[in-house]
mmCIF file of C-alpha atoms in Angstrom:
data_model
loop_
_atom_site.group_PDB
_atom_site.id
_atom_site.type_symbol
_atom_site.label_atom_id
_atom_site.label_comp_id
_atom_site.label_asym_id
_atom_site.label_seq_id
_atom_site.Cartn_x
_atom_site.Cartn_y
_atom_site.Cartn_z
ATOM 1 C CA UNK A 160 98.226 121.910 62.592
ATOM 2 C CA UNK A 161 95.439 120.466 64.739
ATOM 3 C CA UNK A 162 97.840 119.528 67.539
ATOM 4 C CA UNK A 163 99.312 123.052 67.822
ATOM 5 C CA UNK A 164 97.724 123.789 71.213
ATOM 6 C CA UNK A 165 98.747 120.396 72.578
ATOM 7 C CA UNK A 166 102.346 120.846 71.433
ATOM 8 C CA UNK A 167 102.496 124.348 72.932
ATOM 9 C CA UNK A 168 101.188 123.034 76.270
ATOM 10 C CA UNK A 169 103.811 120.292 76.261
ATOM 11 C CA UNK A 170 106.615 122.726 75.408
ATOM 12 C CA UNK A 171 105.473 125.131 78.123
ATOM 13 C CA UNK A 172 105.404 122.336 80.697
ATOM 14 C CA UNK A 173 108.867 121.225 79.642
ATOM 15 C CA UNK A 174 110.226 124.769 80.022
ATOM 16 C CA UNK A 175 108.593 125.325 83.424
ATOM 17 C CA UNK A 176 109.482 121.982 84.972
ATOM 18 C CA UNK A 177 112.850 121.125 83.431
ATOM 19 C CA UNK A 178 111.755 117.565 82.633
ATOM 20 C CA UNK A 179 113.998 114.974 80.965
ATOM 21 C CA UNK A 180 114.745 116.864 77.732
ATOM 22 C CA UNK A 181 115.364 113.814 75.508
ATOM 23 C CA UNK A 182 112.276 111.879 76.585
ATOM 24 C CA UNK A 183 110.117 114.971 76.595
ATOM 25 C CA UNK A 184 111.443 116.028 73.219
ATOM 26 C CA UNK A 185 110.400 112.652 71.800
ATOM 27 C CA UNK A 186 106.885 113.088 73.225
ATOM 28 C CA UNK A 187 106.584 116.624 71.830
ATOM 29 C CA UNK A 188 107.727 115.573 68.358
ATOM 30 C CA UNK A 189 105.451 112.531 68.406
ATOM 31 C CA UNK A 190 102.453 114.648 69.435
ATOM 32 C CA UNK A 191 103.190 117.125 66.656
ATOM 33 C CA UNK A 192 102.962 114.469 63.944
ATOM 34 C CA UNK A 193 100.012 112.570 65.462
ATOM 35 C CA UNK A 194 96.299 112.640 64.789
ATOM 36 C CA UNK A 195 93.130 111.085 66.179
ATOM 37 C CA UNK A 196 94.204 107.427 65.773
ATOM 38 C CA UNK A 197 97.448 108.005 67.701
ATOM 39 C CA UNK A 198 96.037 110.314 70.391
ATOM 40 C CA UNK A 199 92.930 108.283 71.275
ATOM 41 C CA UNK A 200 93.568 105.888 74.154
ATOM 42 C CA UNK A 201 97.370 106.184 74.153
ATOM 43 C CA UNK A 202 99.097 102.953 75.177
ATOM 44 C CA UNK A 203 102.232 104.220 76.961
ATOM 45 C CA UNK A 204 104.034 100.859 76.879
ATOM 46 C CA UNK A 205 103.460 100.343 73.143
ATOM 47 C CA UNK A 206 104.445 103.951 72.439
ATOM 48 C CA UNK A 207 107.670 103.465 74.422
ATOM 49 C CA UNK A 208 108.658 100.729 71.984
ATOM 50 C CA UNK A 209 107.892 102.972 69.025
ATOM 51 C CA UNK A 210 109.926 105.855 70.477
ATOM 52 C CA UNK A 211 112.653 103.531 71.801
ATOM 53 C CA UNK A 212 112.503 104.906 75.317
ATOM 54 C CA UNK A 213 112.138 103.266 78.737
ATOM 55 C CA UNK A 214 108.505 102.290 79.164
ATOM 56 C CA UNK A 215 108.357 102.966 82.904
ATOM 57 C CA UNK A 216 109.801 106.437 82.423
ATOM 58 C CA UNK A 217 107.325 107.158 79.636
ATOM 59 C CA UNK A 218 104.417 105.996 81.797
ATOM 60 C CA UNK A 219 105.660 108.257 84.609
ATOM 61 C CA UNK A 220 105.830 111.115 82.090
ATOM 62 C CA UNK A 221 102.210 110.657 81.042
ATOM 63 C CA UNK A 222 101.135 110.421 84.684
ATOM 64 C CA UNK A 223 102.929 113.728 85.347
ATOM 65 C CA UNK A 224 101.308 115.288 82.265
ATOM 66 C CA UNK A 225 97.937 114.118 83.555
ATOM 67 C CA UNK A 226 98.632 115.812 86.883
ATOM 68 C CA UNK A 227 99.513 118.966 84.915
ATOM 69 C CA UNK A 228 96.126 118.834 83.181
ATOM 70 C CA UNK A 229 97.508 118.231 79.674
ATOM 71 C CA UNK A 230 96.264 114.629 79.402
ATOM 72 C CA UNK A 231 93.428 112.647 80.947
ATOM 73 C CA UNK A 232 94.131 109.226 82.486
ATOM 74 C CA UNK A 233 91.551 106.593 81.557
ATOM 75 C CA UNK A 234 90.760 103.473 83.555
ATOM 76 C CA UNK A 235 89.390 101.261 80.765
ATOM 77 C CA UNK A 236 87.403 98.179 81.796
ATOM 78 C CA UNK A 237 87.450 95.470 79.128
ATOM 79 C CA UNK A 238 84.648 92.940 78.904
ATOM 80 C CA UNK A 239 86.050 89.539 79.858
ATOM 81 C CA UNK A 240 83.862 87.886 77.197
ATOM 82 C CA UNK A 241 84.637 89.968 74.087
ATOM 83 C CA UNK A 242 87.527 92.281 75.174
ATOM 84 C CA UNK A 243 85.674 95.465 74.155
ATOM 85 C CA UNK A 244 85.979 98.489 76.460
ATOM 86 C CA UNK A 245 82.681 98.341 78.346
ATOM 87 C CA UNK A 246 83.386 101.243 80.699
ATOM 88 C CA UNK A 247 85.863 104.090 81.145
ATOM 89 C CA UNK A 248 86.484 106.363 84.121
ATOM 90 C CA UNK A 249 88.991 109.130 84.753
ATOM 91 C CA UNK A 250 89.134 108.531 88.509
ATOM 92 C CA UNK A 251 89.313 105.402 90.659
ATOM 93 C CA UNK A 252 86.482 106.532 92.902
ATOM 94 C CA UNK A 253 84.176 106.015 89.915
ATOM 95 C CA UNK A 254 85.320 102.412 89.428
ATOM 96 C CA UNK A 255 83.197 99.432 90.426
ATOM 97 C CA UNK A 256 84.042 95.810 91.088
ATOM 98 C CA UNK A 257 81.751 94.745 88.237
ATOM 99 C CA UNK A 258 80.740 96.217 84.880
ATOM 100 C CA UNK A 259 78.134 95.440 82.247
ATOM 101 C CA UNK A 260 78.995 94.899 78.585
ATOM 102 C CA UNK A 261 76.158 96.173 76.330
ATOM 103 C CA UNK A 262 77.550 94.279 73.335
ATOM 104 C CA UNK A 263 77.471 90.910 75.107
ATOM 105 C CA UNK A 264 74.715 91.841 77.575
ATOM 106 C CA UNK A 265 76.676 90.244 80.407
ATOM 107 C CA UNK A 266 78.057 91.389 83.739
ATOM 108 C CA UNK A 267 81.745 90.773 84.453
ATOM 109 C CA UNK A 268 84.102 91.154 87.363
ATOM 110 C CA UNK A 269 87.078 93.502 87.049
ATOM 111 C CA UNK A 270 90.652 92.473 87.792
ATOM 112 C CA UNK A 271 93.447 95.051 87.901
ATOM 113 C CA UNK A 272 95.834 92.354 86.707
ATOM 114 C CA UNK A 273 93.788 91.258 83.711
ATOM 115 C CA UNK A 274 91.041 93.380 82.156
ATOM 116 C CA UNK A 275 91.723 96.886 83.502
ATOM 117 C CA UNK A 276 93.834 98.957 81.108
ATOM 118 C CA UNK A 277 95.251 102.443 81.703
ATOM 119 C CA UNK A 278 95.351 104.722 78.677
ATOM 120 C CA UNK A 279 95.777 108.459 78.108
ATOM 121 C CA UNK A 280 93.937 110.997 75.980
ATOM 122 C CA UNK A 281 94.735 114.703 75.524
ATOM 123 C CA UNK A 282 92.640 117.069 77.601
ATOM 124 C CA UNK A 283 89.914 118.668 75.498
ATOM 125 C CA UNK A 284 91.417 122.026 76.431
ATOM 126 C CA UNK A 285 94.276 121.229 74.046
ATOM 127 C CA UNK A 286 92.936 118.660 71.594
ATOM 128 C CA UNK A 287 89.542 117.183 70.733
ATOM 129 C CA UNK A 288 88.964 113.923 68.913
ATOM 130 C CA UNK A 289 86.720 114.469 65.907
ATOM 131 C CA UNK A 290 83.132 113.229 65.930
ATOM 132 C CA UNK A 291 83.802 111.432 62.663
ATOM 133 C CA UNK A 292 86.660 109.474 64.206
ATOM 134 C CA UNK A 293 84.693 108.554 67.345
ATOM 135 C CA UNK A 294 81.661 107.421 65.331
ATOM 136 C CA UNK A 295 83.918 105.397 63.059
ATOM 137 C CA UNK A 296 85.561 103.686 66.027
ATOM 138 C CA UNK A 297 82.177 102.845 67.537
ATOM 139 C CA UNK A 298 81.021 101.271 64.276
ATOM 140 C CA UNK A 299 84.302 99.384 63.928
ATOM 141 C CA UNK A 300 83.948 97.980 67.457
ATOM 142 C CA UNK A 301 80.445 96.678 66.688
ATOM 143 C CA UNK A 302 81.708 95.034 63.481
ATOM 144 C CA UNK A 303 84.693 93.441 65.213
ATOM 145 C CA UNK A 304 82.394 92.208 67.997
ATOM 146 C CA UNK A 305 80.121 90.481 65.514
ATOM 147 C CA UNK A 306 83.174 88.826 63.960
ATOM 148 C CA UNK A 307 84.524 87.974 67.429
ATOM 149 C CA UNK A 308 87.806 89.668 66.554
ATOM 150 C CA UNK A 309 88.315 92.196 69.355
ATOM 151 C CA UNK A 310 91.725 91.620 70.908
ATOM 152 C CA UNK A 311 93.544 93.147 73.848
ATOM 153 C CA UNK A 312 96.888 94.747 72.886
ATOM 154 C CA UNK A 313 99.880 92.432 73.100
ATOM 155 C CA UNK A 314 101.490 94.895 75.513
ATOM 156 C CA UNK A 315 99.500 97.376 77.553
ATOM 157 C CA UNK A 316 99.528 99.244 80.858
ATOM 158 C CA UNK A 317 97.507 97.162 83.297
ATOM 159 C CA UNK A 318 95.796 98.817 86.221
ATOM 160 C CA UNK A 319 98.259 97.134 88.583
ATOM 161 C CA UNK A 320 101.176 98.563 86.566
ATOM 162 C CA UNK A 321 99.960 102.122 87.026
ATOM 163 C CA UNK A 322 99.486 101.601 90.760
ATOM 164 C CA UNK A 323 103.157 100.574 91.006
ATOM 165 C CA UNK A 324 104.429 103.756 89.395
ATOM 166 C CA UNK A 325 106.013 106.072 91.925
ATOM 167 C CA UNK A 326 104.717 109.168 90.139
ATOM 168 C CA UNK A 327 101.125 107.953 90.425
ATOM 169 C CA UNK A 328 101.457 107.234 94.147
ATOM 170 C CA UNK A 329 103.035 110.641 94.786
ATOM 171 C CA UNK A 330 101.008 112.873 92.467
ATOM 172 C CA UNK A 331 97.677 111.135 92.953
ATOM 173 C CA UNK A 332 97.981 110.204 96.616
ATOM 174 C CA UNK A 333 94.312 111.021 97.226
ATOM 175 C CA UNK A 334 93.177 108.882 94.264
ATOM 176 C CA UNK A 335 91.375 105.923 95.788
ATOM 177 C CA UNK A 336 88.305 103.761 95.474
ATOM 178 C CA UNK A 337 84.876 104.528 96.810
ATOM 179 C CA UNK A 338 84.421 103.208 100.351
ATOM 180 C CA UNK A 339 81.723 100.878 99.009
ATOM 181 C CA UNK A 340 83.839 99.300 96.288
ATOM 182 C CA UNK A 341 86.789 96.949 95.880
ATOM 183 C CA UNK A 342 88.798 95.738 92.889
ATOM 184 C CA UNK A 343 90.250 92.279 92.497
ATOM 185 C CA UNK A 344 93.953 91.762 91.842
ATOM 186 C CA UNK A 345 94.489 88.286 90.445
ATOM 187 C CA UNK A 346 98.175 88.200 91.357
ATOM 188 C CA UNK A 347 100.486 90.497 93.287
ATOM 189 C CA UNK A 348 103.617 89.928 95.356
ATOM 190 C CA UNK A 349 103.402 91.086 98.972
ATOM 191 C CA UNK A 350 106.366 91.793 101.255
ATOM 192 C CA UNK A 351 106.190 92.375 105.002
ATOM 193 C CA UNK A 352 109.137 93.516 107.103
ATOM 194 C CA UNK A 353 109.662 94.098 110.810
ATOM 195 C CA UNK A 354 112.532 94.908 113.175
ATOM 196 C CA UNK A 355 113.558 92.067 115.449
ATOM 197 C CA UNK A 356 113.298 93.075 119.094
ATOM 198 C CA UNK A 357 112.322 96.695 118.527
ATOM 199 C CA UNK A 358 111.017 97.065 122.090
ATOM 200 C CA UNK A 359 114.314 95.858 123.502
ATOM 201 C CA UNK A 360 116.085 98.231 121.101
ATOM 202 C CA UNK A 361 114.362 101.228 122.699
ATOM 203 C CA UNK A 362 115.107 99.902 126.178
ATOM 204 C CA UNK A 363 118.769 99.378 125.360
ATOM 205 C CA UNK A 364 119.517 102.582 123.435
ATOM 206 C CA UNK A 365 116.960 105.041 124.751
ATOM 207 C CA UNK A 366 114.141 106.680 122.843
ATOM 208 C CA UNK A 367 116.137 109.319 120.958
ATOM 209 C CA UNK A 368 118.909 107.050 119.650
ATOM 210 C CA UNK A 369 116.533 104.189 118.879
ATOM 211 C CA UNK A 370 114.138 106.490 117.045
ATOM 212 C CA UNK A 371 116.993 107.774 114.888
ATOM 213 C CA UNK A 372 117.900 104.214 113.904
ATOM 214 C CA UNK A 373 114.284 103.304 113.193
ATOM 215 C CA UNK A 374 113.904 106.372 110.996
ATOM 216 C CA UNK A 375 117.052 105.370 109.080
ATOM 217 C CA UNK A 376 115.555 101.882 108.784
ATOM 218 C CA UNK A 377 112.451 103.296 107.085
ATOM 219 C CA UNK A 378 114.585 105.345 104.695
ATOM 220 C CA UNK A 379 116.479 102.203 103.646
ATOM 221 C CA UNK A 380 113.308 100.181 103.160
ATOM 222 C CA UNK A 381 111.542 102.879 101.156
ATOM 223 C CA UNK A 382 114.613 103.412 98.960
ATOM 224 C CA UNK A 383 115.215 99.754 98.142
ATOM 225 C CA UNK A 384 111.553 98.899 97.583
ATOM 226 C CA UNK A 385 111.135 101.785 95.138
ATOM 227 C CA UNK A 386 114.491 101.098 93.447
ATOM 228 C CA UNK A 387 113.314 97.574 92.672
ATOM 229 C CA UNK A 388 109.923 98.516 91.244
ATOM 230 C CA UNK A 389 107.800 98.101 94.364
ATOM 231 C CA UNK A 390 105.588 100.500 96.286
ATOM 232 C CA UNK A 391 105.047 101.013 99.985
ATOM 233 C CA UNK A 392 101.458 100.157 100.813
ATOM 234 C CA UNK A 393 101.610 101.187 104.470
ATOM 235 C CA UNK A 394 103.600 101.165 107.680
ATOM 236 C CA UNK A 395 102.328 99.532 110.864
ATOM 237 C CA UNK A 396 104.475 100.548 113.811
ATOM 238 C CA UNK A 397 107.981 99.441 112.824
ATOM 239 C CA UNK A 398 106.619 97.119 110.116
ATOM 240 C CA UNK A 399 106.321 97.846 106.419
ATOM 241 C CA UNK A 400 103.979 96.336 103.859
ATOM 242 C CA UNK A 401 105.084 96.631 100.230
ATOM 243 C CA UNK A 402 103.860 95.208 96.934
ATOM 244 C CA UNK A 403 105.485 94.265 93.626
ATOM 245 C CA UNK A 404 104.190 93.212 90.230
ATOM 246 C CA UNK A 405 106.968 90.618 89.873
ATOM 247 C CA UNK A 406 108.303 88.176 92.460
ATOM 248 C CA UNK A 407 111.870 88.560 91.184
ATOM 249 C CA UNK A 408 111.768 92.264 92.028
ATOM 250 C CA UNK A 409 110.626 91.504 95.569
ATOM 251 C CA UNK A 410 113.405 88.913 95.902
ATOM 252 C CA UNK A 411 116.067 91.336 94.723
ATOM 253 C CA UNK A 412 114.712 94.071 96.973
ATOM 254 C CA UNK A 413 114.806 91.762 99.998
ATOM 255 C CA UNK A 414 118.481 90.951 99.406
ATOM 256 C CA UNK A 415 119.339 94.625 98.874
ATOM 257 C CA UNK A 416 117.548 95.496 102.119
ATOM 258 C CA UNK A 417 119.483 92.921 104.150
ATOM 259 C CA UNK A 418 122.771 94.015 102.548
ATOM 260 C CA UNK A 419 121.994 97.634 103.426
ATOM 261 C CA UNK A 420 121.348 96.792 107.074
ATOM 262 C CA UNK A 421 124.506 94.726 107.357
ATOM 263 C CA UNK A 422 126.404 97.704 105.983
ATOM 264 C CA UNK A 423 124.607 100.072 108.363
ATOM 265 C CA UNK A 424 125.429 97.958 111.407
ATOM 266 C CA UNK A 425 129.068 97.657 110.347
ATOM 267 C CA UNK A 426 129.458 101.346 109.513
ATOM 268 C CA UNK A 427 128.008 102.521 112.808
ATOM 269 C CA UNK A 428 129.867 99.807 114.742
ATOM 270 C CA UNK A 429 126.530 98.486 115.984
ATOM 271 C CA UNK A 430 126.185 95.022 117.426
ATOM 272 C CA UNK A 431 123.422 93.980 115.030
ATOM 273 C CA UNK A 432 121.181 96.649 116.492
ATOM 274 C CA UNK A 433 118.943 96.704 113.408
ATOM 275 C CA UNK A 434 117.982 93.197 112.311
ATOM 276 C CA UNK A 435 115.093 93.077 109.862
ATOM 277 C CA UNK A 436 112.789 90.114 109.297
ATOM 278 C CA UNK A 437 111.313 89.774 105.788
ATOM 279 C CA UNK A 438 108.516 87.581 104.468
ATOM 280 C CA UNK A 439 107.370 87.344 100.840
ATOM 281 C CA UNK A 440 104.286 85.705 99.369
ATOM 282 C CA UNK A 441 102.213 86.123 96.195
ATOM 283 C CA UNK A 442 98.605 85.502 95.292
ATOM 284 C CA UNK A 443 95.243 87.157 94.716
ATOM 285 C CA UNK A 444 93.977 90.050 96.826
ATOM 286 C CA UNK A 445 91.378 92.763 96.721
ATOM 287 C CA UNK A 446 92.191 96.456 96.670
ATOM 288 C CA UNK A 447 90.099 98.633 98.967
ATOM 289 C CA UNK A 448 89.887 102.122 100.390
ATOM 290 C CA UNK A 449 91.119 102.161 103.989
ATOM 291 C CA UNK A 450 91.478 105.542 105.680
ATOM 292 C CA UNK A 451 91.328 107.215 102.256
ATOM 293 C CA UNK A 452 94.341 105.269 100.981
ATOM 294 C CA UNK A 453 94.620 102.253 98.699
ATOM 295 C CA UNK A 454 95.198 99.064 100.673
ATOM 296 C CA UNK A 455 95.146 95.313 100.062
ATOM 297 C CA UNK A 456 93.166 92.658 101.869
ATOM 298 C CA UNK A 457 92.840 88.907 101.541
ATOM 299 C CA UNK A 458 94.468 85.582 102.318
ATOM 300 C CA UNK A 459 97.651 86.415 100.385
ATOM 301 C CA UNK A 460 98.194 89.459 102.597
ATOM 302 C CA UNK A 461 97.563 87.442 105.765
ATOM 303 C CA UNK A 462 99.920 84.712 104.574
ATOM 304 C CA UNK A 463 102.720 87.200 103.830
ATOM 305 C CA UNK A 464 102.357 88.646 107.326
ATOM 306 C CA UNK A 465 102.488 85.197 108.932
ATOM 307 C CA UNK A 466 105.548 84.226 106.901
ATOM 308 C CA UNK A 467 107.341 87.390 108.013
ATOM 309 C CA UNK A 468 106.547 86.591 111.652
ATOM 310 C CA UNK A 469 108.298 83.214 111.240
ATOM 311 C CA UNK A 470 111.531 84.834 110.027
ATOM 312 C CA UNK A 471 114.518 85.573 112.239
ATOM 313 C CA UNK A 472 116.462 88.813 112.206
ATOM 314 C CA UNK A 473 118.480 89.233 109.009
ATOM 315 C CA UNK A 474 116.485 86.497 107.294
ATOM 316 C CA UNK A 475 114.260 86.377 104.220
ATOM 317 C CA UNK A 476 111.500 83.761 104.293
ATOM 318 C CA UNK A 477 109.555 83.005 101.138
ATOM 319 C CA UNK A 478 106.408 81.001 100.494
ATOM 320 C CA UNK A 479 105.976 78.068 98.148
ATOM 321 C CA UNK A 480 104.360 80.457 95.636
ATOM 322 C CA UNK A 481 107.619 82.419 95.425
ATOM 323 C CA UNK A 482 109.708 79.238 95.418
ATOM 324 C CA UNK A 483 107.858 78.098 92.299
ATOM 325 C CA UNK A 484 108.733 81.329 90.481
ATOM 326 C CA UNK A 485 111.908 80.527 88.525
ATOM 327 C CA UNK A 486 112.934 84.167 88.068
ATOM 328 C CA UNK A 487 112.584 84.840 91.791
ATOM 329 C CA UNK A 488 114.674 81.805 92.694
ATOM 330 C CA UNK A 489 117.331 82.832 90.163
ATOM 331 C CA UNK A 490 117.481 86.211 91.913
ATOM 332 C CA UNK A 491 118.026 84.452 95.245
ATOM 333 C CA UNK A 492 120.751 82.052 94.103
ATOM 334 C CA UNK A 493 123.901 82.062 96.186
ATOM 335 C CA UNK A 494 122.217 83.218 99.398
ATOM 336 C CA UNK A 495 120.716 81.333 102.324
ATOM 337 C CA UNK A 496 116.937 81.499 102.190
ATOM 338 C CA UNK A 497 114.426 79.713 104.373
ATOM 339 C CA UNK A 498 111.543 78.118 102.500
ATOM 340 C CA UNK A 499 108.080 77.568 103.927
ATOM 341 C CA UNK A 500 105.702 75.130 102.294
ATOM 342 C CA UNK A 501 102.142 76.390 102.249
#
């Protein structure tokens, strides 16, 4: 069996790390019956449907297996003219804002929301794709290009999806872009939060007590953002910047955050000591390397920050872009929300 070494590596990792036995068992069995066509450029979301498992959990599993050295993670850059993969890198610091497609002989701009796909391939230590298969795929791509029939998968892991996986942020914390490069994100939802009157809070309660509350505040924010599919981009003093791939997730997270702080204030018999202001906006940004961490810049980020500054304590303020998202508004039904028109 050609996949014997790959299966053994997967079984050994399962034994040593005590991973989810059912999900891992499905991956091991699938790998054992797979060949070159299945193991080349694995689409984790499509495979999740085939195996009938949660797609986010399966993506996290492949990210963990990449960290363990069993698989390689590929950042595939599709030509925006013909959809062929014009460039592939294993690490973000090799990525560039633009690529060249040799089939079309055109340059194109990359967008983590559109033409950047994340796939996985077994490490050559455990499995090697045959030369015959690779040559056949290259010839097939040329033929499909001539017929203008190259199509992106109906469901695939976009670059932005991978960046919003907790396992990727934790296991590949140092994975970032080159200082000279940036990548466009055509659409992402940005949330900013801040504590109302934090300076007065320290004056009123003293440094030690106030710091304890602020630390609890961060724990609540981190928990609810991650629970609702978001990631923490950075903290700025008492403020938090988070991002989401869907506005409805940001909306639900904002409500859960405010509920958690109301419960905290009531449980500790506080007189609204921790009141959090939240602003949400969505739009295009660029991803950059700032202080060796992935960060976002652009008008959408600035707008989200301004919207948050207009909120009062305990309030969620959303932009017109969020208001126009039906799923986000459905998530906010039954609560009082301030709307800003921008």
